[in-house]
Coordinates of C-alpha atoms in Angstrom, one line a residue:
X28 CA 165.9 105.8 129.8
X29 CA 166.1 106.1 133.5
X30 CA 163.4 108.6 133.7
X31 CA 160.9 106.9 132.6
X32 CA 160.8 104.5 135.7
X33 CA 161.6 107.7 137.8
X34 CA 158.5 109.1 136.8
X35 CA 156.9 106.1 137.5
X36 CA 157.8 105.1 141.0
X37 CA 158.2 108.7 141.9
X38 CA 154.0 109.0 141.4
X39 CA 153.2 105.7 142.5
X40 CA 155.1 106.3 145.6
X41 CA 153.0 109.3 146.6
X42 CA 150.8 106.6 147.5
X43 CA 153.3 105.3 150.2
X44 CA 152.8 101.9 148.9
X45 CA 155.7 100.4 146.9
X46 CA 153.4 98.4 144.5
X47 CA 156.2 96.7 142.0
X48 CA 157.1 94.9 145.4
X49 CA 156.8 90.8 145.6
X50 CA 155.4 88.6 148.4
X51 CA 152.9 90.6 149.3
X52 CA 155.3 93.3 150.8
X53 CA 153.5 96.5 150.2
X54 CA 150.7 95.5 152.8
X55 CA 153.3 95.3 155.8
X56 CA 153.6 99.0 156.6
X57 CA 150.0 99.9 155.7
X58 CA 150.0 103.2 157.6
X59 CA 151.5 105.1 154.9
X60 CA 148.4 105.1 152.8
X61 CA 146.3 106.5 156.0
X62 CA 145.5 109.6 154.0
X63 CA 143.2 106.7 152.0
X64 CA 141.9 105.0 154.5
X65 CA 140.8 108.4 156.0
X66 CA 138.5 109.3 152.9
X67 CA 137.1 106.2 153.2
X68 CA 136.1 106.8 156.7
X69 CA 135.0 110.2 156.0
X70 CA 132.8 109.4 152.5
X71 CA 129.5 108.4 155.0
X72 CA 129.7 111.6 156.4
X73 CA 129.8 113.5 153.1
X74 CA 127.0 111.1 152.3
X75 CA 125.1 112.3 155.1
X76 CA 125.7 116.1 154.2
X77 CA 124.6 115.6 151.2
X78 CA 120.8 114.0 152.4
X79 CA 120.7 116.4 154.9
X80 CA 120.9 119.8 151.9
X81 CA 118.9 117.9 149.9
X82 CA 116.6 121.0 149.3
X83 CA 118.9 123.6 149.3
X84 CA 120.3 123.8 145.3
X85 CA 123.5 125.9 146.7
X86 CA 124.5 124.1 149.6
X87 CA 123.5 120.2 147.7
X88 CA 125.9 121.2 144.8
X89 CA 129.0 121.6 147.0
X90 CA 128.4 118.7 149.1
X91 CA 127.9 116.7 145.6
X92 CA 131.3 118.1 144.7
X93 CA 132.9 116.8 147.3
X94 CA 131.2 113.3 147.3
X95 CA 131.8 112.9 143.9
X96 CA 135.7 113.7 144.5
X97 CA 135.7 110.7 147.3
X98 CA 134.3 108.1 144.9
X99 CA 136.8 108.9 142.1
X100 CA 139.5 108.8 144.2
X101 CA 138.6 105.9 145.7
X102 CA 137.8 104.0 142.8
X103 CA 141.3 105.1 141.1
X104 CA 143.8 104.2 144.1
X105 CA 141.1 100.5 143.9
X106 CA 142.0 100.4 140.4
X107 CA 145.7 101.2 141.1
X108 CA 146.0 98.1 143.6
X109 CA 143.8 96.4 141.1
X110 CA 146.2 96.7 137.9
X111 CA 149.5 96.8 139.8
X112 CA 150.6 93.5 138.5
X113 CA 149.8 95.0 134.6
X114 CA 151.5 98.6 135.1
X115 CA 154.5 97.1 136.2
X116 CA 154.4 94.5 133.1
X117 CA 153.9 97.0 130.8
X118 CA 156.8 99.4 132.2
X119 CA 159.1 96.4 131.5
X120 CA 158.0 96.5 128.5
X121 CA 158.3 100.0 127.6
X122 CA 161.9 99.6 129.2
X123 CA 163.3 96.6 127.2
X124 CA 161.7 98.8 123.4
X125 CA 162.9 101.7 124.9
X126 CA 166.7 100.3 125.6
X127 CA 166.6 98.5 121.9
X128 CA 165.7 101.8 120.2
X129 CA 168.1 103.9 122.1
X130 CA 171.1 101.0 121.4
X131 CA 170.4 101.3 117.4
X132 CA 171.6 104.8 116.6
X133 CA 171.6 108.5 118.7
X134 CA 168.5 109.8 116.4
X135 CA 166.5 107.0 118.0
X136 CA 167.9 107.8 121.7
X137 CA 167.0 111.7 121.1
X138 CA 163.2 111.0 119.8
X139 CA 162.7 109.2 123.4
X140 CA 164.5 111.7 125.7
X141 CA 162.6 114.1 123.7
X142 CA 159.3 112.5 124.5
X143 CA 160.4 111.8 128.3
X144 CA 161.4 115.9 128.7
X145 CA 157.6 116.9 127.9
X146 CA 156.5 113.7 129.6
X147 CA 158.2 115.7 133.2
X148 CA 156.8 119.1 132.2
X149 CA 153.4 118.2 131.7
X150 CA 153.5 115.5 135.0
X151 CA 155.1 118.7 137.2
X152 CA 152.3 121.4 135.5
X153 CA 149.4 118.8 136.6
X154 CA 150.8 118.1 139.9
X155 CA 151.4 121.6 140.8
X156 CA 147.7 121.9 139.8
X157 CA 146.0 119.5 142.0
X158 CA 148.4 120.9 145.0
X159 CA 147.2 124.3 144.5
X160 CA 143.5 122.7 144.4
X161 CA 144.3 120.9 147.5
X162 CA 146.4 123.5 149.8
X163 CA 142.6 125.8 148.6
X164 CA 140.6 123.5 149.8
X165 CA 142.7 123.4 153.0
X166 CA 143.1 127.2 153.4
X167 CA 140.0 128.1 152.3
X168 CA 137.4 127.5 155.7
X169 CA 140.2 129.1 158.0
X170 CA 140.1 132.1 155.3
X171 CA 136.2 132.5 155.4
X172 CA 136.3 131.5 159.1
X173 CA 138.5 134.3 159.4
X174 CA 136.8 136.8 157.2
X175 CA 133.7 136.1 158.9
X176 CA 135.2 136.8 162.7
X177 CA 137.0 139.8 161.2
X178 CA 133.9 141.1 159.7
X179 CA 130.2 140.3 162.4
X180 CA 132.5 139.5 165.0
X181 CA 132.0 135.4 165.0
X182 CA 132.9 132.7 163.0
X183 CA 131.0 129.4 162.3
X184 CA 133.0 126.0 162.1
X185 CA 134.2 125.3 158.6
X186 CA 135.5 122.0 156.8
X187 CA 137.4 121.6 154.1
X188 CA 134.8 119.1 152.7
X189 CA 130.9 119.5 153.6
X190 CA 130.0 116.6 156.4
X191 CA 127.6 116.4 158.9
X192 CA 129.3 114.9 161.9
X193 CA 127.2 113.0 164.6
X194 CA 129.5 115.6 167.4
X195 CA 129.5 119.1 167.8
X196 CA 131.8 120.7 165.8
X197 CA 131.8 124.2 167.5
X198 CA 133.3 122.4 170.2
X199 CA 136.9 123.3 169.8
X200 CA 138.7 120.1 170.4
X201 CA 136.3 118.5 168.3
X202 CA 136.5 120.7 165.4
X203 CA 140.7 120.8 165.4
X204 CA 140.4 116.9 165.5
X205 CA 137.4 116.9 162.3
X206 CA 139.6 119.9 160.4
X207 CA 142.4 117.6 160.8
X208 CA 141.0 114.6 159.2
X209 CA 139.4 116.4 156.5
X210 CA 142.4 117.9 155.6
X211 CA 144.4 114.8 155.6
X212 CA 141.5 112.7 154.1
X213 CA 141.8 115.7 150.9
X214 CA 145.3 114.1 150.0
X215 CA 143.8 110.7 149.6
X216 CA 141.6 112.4 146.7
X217 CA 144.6 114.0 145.0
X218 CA 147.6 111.7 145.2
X219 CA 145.7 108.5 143.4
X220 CA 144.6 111.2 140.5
X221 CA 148.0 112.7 140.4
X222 CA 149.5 109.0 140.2
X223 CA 147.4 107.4 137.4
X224 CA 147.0 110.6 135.1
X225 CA 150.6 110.8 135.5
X226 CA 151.2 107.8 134.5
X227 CA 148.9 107.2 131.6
X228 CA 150.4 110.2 130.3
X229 CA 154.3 108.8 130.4
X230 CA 153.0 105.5 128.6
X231 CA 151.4 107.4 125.8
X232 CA 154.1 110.2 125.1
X233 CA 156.3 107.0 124.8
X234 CA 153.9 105.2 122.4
X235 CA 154.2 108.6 120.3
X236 CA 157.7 108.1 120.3
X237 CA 157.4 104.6 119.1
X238 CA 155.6 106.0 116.3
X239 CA 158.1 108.3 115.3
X240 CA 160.6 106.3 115.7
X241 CA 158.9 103.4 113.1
X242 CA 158.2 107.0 111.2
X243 CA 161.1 107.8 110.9
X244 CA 163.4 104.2 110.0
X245 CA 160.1 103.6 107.3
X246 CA 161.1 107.0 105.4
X247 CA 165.0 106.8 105.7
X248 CA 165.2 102.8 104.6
X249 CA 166.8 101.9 101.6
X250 CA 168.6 98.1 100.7
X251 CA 171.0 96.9 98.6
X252 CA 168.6 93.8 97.4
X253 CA 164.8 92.9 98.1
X254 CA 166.2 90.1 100.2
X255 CA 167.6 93.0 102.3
X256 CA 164.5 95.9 101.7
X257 CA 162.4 92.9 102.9
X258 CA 163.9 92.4 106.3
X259 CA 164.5 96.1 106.9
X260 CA 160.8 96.8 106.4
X261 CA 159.9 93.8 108.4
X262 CA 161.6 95.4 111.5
X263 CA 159.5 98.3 111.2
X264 CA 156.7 96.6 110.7
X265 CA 157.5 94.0 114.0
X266 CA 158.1 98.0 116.0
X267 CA 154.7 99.1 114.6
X268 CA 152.6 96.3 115.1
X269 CA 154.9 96.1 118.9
X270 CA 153.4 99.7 119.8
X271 CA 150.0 98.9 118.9
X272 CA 150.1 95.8 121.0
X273 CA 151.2 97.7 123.8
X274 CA 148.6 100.6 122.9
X275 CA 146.2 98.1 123.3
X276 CA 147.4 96.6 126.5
X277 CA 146.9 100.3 128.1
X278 CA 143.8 101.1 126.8
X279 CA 142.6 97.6 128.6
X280 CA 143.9 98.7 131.6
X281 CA 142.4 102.6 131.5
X282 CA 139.0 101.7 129.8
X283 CA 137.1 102.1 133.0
X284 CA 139.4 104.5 134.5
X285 CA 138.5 106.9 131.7
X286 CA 134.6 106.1 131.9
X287 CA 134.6 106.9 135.6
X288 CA 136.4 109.8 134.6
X289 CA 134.7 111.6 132.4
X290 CA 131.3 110.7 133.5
X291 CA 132.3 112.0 136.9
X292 CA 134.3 115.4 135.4
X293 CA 131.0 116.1 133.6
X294 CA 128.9 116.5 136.6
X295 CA 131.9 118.2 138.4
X296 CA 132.2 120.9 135.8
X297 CA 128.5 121.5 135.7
X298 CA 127.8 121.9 139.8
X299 CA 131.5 123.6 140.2
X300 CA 130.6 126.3 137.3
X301 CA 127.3 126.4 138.9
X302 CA 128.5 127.0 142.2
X303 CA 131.0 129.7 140.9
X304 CA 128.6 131.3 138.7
X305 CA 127.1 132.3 142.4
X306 CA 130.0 133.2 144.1
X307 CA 132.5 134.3 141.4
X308 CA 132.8 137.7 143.7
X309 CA 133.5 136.2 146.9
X310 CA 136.1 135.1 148.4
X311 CA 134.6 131.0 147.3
X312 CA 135.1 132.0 143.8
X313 CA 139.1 131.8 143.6
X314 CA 139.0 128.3 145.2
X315 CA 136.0 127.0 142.8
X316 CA 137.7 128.5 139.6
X317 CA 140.7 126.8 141.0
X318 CA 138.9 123.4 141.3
X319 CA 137.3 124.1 137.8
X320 CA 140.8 124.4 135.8
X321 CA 141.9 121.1 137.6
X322 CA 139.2 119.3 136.3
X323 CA 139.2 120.6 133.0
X324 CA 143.4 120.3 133.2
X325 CA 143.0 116.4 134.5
X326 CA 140.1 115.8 131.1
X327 CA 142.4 117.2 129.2
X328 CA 145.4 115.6 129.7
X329 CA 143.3 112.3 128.7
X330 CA 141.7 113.5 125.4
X331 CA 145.3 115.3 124.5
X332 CA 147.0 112.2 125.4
X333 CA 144.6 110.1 123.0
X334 CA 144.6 112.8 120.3
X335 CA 148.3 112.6 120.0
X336 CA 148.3 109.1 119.9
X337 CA 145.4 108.5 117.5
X338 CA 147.8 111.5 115.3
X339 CA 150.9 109.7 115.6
X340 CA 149.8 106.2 115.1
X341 CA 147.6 107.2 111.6
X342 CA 150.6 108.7 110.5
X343 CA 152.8 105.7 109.7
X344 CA 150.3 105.7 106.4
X345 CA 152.1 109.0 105.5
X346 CA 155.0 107.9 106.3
X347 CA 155.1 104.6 104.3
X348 CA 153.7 106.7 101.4
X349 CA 156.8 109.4 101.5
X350 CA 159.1 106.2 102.0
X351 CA 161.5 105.7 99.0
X352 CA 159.7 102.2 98.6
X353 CA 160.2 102.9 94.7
X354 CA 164.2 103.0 94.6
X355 CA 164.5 98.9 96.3
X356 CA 161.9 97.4 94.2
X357 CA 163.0 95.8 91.2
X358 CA 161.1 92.8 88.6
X359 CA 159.7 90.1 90.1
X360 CA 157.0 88.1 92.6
X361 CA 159.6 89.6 95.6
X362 CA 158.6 93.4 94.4
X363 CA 154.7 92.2 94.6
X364 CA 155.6 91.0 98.0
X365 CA 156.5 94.1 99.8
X366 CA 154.4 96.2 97.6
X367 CA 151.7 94.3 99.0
X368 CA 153.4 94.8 102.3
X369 CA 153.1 98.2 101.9
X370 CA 149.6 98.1 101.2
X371 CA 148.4 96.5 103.9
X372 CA 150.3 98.1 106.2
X373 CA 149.2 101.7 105.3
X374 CA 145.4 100.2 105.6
X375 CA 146.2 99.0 108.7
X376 CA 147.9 102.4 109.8
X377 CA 144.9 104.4 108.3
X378 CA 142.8 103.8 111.2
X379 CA 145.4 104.4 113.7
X380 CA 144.8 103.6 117.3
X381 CA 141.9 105.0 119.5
X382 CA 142.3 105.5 123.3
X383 CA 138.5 104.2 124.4
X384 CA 136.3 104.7 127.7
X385 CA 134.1 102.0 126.4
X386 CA 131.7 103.3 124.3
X387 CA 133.5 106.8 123.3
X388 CA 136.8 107.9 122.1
X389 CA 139.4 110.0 124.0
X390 CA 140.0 112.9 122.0
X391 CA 139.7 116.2 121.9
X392 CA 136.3 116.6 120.1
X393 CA 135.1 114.8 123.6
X394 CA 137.1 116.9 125.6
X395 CA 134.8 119.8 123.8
X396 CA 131.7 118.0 124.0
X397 CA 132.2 117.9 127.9
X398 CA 133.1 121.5 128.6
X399 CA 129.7 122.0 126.4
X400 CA 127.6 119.8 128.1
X401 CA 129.0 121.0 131.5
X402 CA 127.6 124.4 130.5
X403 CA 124.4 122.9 129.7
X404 CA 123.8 122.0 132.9
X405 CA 124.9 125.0 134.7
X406 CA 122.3 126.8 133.3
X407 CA 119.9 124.0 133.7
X408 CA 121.3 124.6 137.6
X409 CA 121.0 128.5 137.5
X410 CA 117.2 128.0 136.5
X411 CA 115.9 126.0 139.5
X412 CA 117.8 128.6 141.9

């Protein structure tokens, strides 16, 4: 069960902050979180970029990408300092289930190193993802810069975010020094995504595990008495009801992570598709397909996390129904009892859980409705060029 606090403190310390640390210890060497503190700095300048090209629909789209990525990564490392006390709750929760589960037999022990296996896949395919969006963005101005020279003969300053900078910039000290701060701001946009999503996909591939696990004792249980079916089925029950509590625990913490999220994906996707739709045969359009499968990958991961959990929760009703339930019941007010267990528990299960952004569900029929929308706009975009 060791990997999954790996996974977690590996992705939270990407940050440089240790932020399961007591006594206010994680503010004494605040220089490793410069990379944030630099987007900060830099956000009025993208701000200002994006007044200045307020009339050009080309030029206003790609500043709007870039502001849009400084607020969301801003407002996700803010909400990682914000819920550190509750992520580090909850992963002590997860760890104390986790080690009960694993102790009561090897079947148990393989359903959660099962779950923790695709859990590291899917965190190494995102975050080889956003690096490849972020070594782009770095590479690409010294690739057009160079293009440019290669091809007229001279070259005109490029960023790896849009700013407009109260110096001169073709000044070559000053552009090294600007280049240099853009670059390094860029990691303050990626490591606080890569952290959270990361993380909120761990929790909920161990959730699903939960549910199998309750799954899986509700079809194999069997006792001697009713005395005995009784308290069998109560575990279960006291493991299903556990998971939900905990489901619910997350989904308070990543309700307005997911809000800002989408809402901010959605216009992404729609000035990014926009933007590539335009330059999808120059050298612009590798980086800004790039940038679109990230932001479709990092929406995804959300509404596939939520599906699967919606799915695995909703199916302890099948579960309980395929249970032999039949062969430990005998005559009597104690059969009514757990039938009437059963009962309620399969309504209960029937509705499974829903990961929320407030006032829509994360699943996969929003993950479509975004990717439509998106496109909706882009043409919407395409018409006022």
């Amino acid at each position: 069960m060791d990997s999954f606090l790996q996974v977690q403190k590996s992705t939270i310390a990407l940050l440089g902050f240790d932020l399961f640390s007591v006594n206010r210890e994680m503010w004494k060497r605040p220089y490793r979180a410069m990379n944030v503190f630099s987007i900060a700095a830099i956000f009025p300048f993208i701000l200002a970029a994006v007044l200045h090209n307020w009339k050009n629909v080309l030029l206003l789209a790609d500043a709007m990408v870039a502001l849009l990525i400084t607020i969301l990564g801003l407002f996700k490392f803010s909400m990682i300092l914000y819920l550190r006390r509750d992520f580090k709750r909850l992963i002590d929760k997860f760890r104390l289930l986790m080690s009960n589960e694993a102790e009561q037999g090897e079947e148990y022990a393989e359903i959660l190193n099962a779950a923790n296996k695709q859990d590291q896949r899917m965190c190494t395919l995102f975050r080889t993802c956003f690096l490849l969006a972020w070594a782009l963005n770095s590479v690409l101005p010294l690739v057009r810069m160079g293009l440019s020279y290669w091809l007229a003969g001279h070259a005109e300053p490029e960023l790896p975010f849009p700013c407009l900078f109260p110096w001169n910039i073709h000044i070559i000290r000053n552009y090294v020094l600007s280049f240099i701060w853009s670059a390094f701001a860029s990691t303050g946009v990626v490591l606080p995504a890569v952290s959270l999503d990361t993380i909120f996909c761990s929790f909920t591939s161990n959730l699903c595990a939960f549910f199998k696990i309750a799954q899986y004792k509700v079809v194999r249980f069997k006792g001697g008495s009713l005395k005995e079916s009784q308290a069998t089925l109560n575990k279960v029950f006291a493991l299903y009801q556990t998971s939900l509590d905990m489901c619910n625990d997350l989904n308070q913490c990543y309700q307005p992570i997911i809000c800002a999220q989408f809402f901010i994906s959605s216009l992404q996707l729609c000035m990014l598709g926009y933007l590539f739709s335009i330059t999808f045969a120059q050298t612009e359009g590798v980086y800004y397909a790039s940038f679109i499968a990230t932001i479709i990958i990092q929406a995804y991961i959300y509404c596939y996390c939520g599906e699967n959990l919606k799915t695995e929760s909703a199916s302890f009703e099948w579960a309980i129904y395929d249970s032999p339930w039949h062969e430990s019941l005998g005559a009597g007010g104690a059969s009514t009892s757990i039938c009437r267990s059963l009962l309620i528990s399969m309504m209960r299960a029937h509705r499974g859980f829903r990961i929320t952004g407030y006032f829509f569900e994360a699943n996969m029929e929003a993950f479509s409705s975004i990717v439509r929308t998106a496109m909706s706009y882009i043409t919407m975009l395409r018409s006022f060029s």
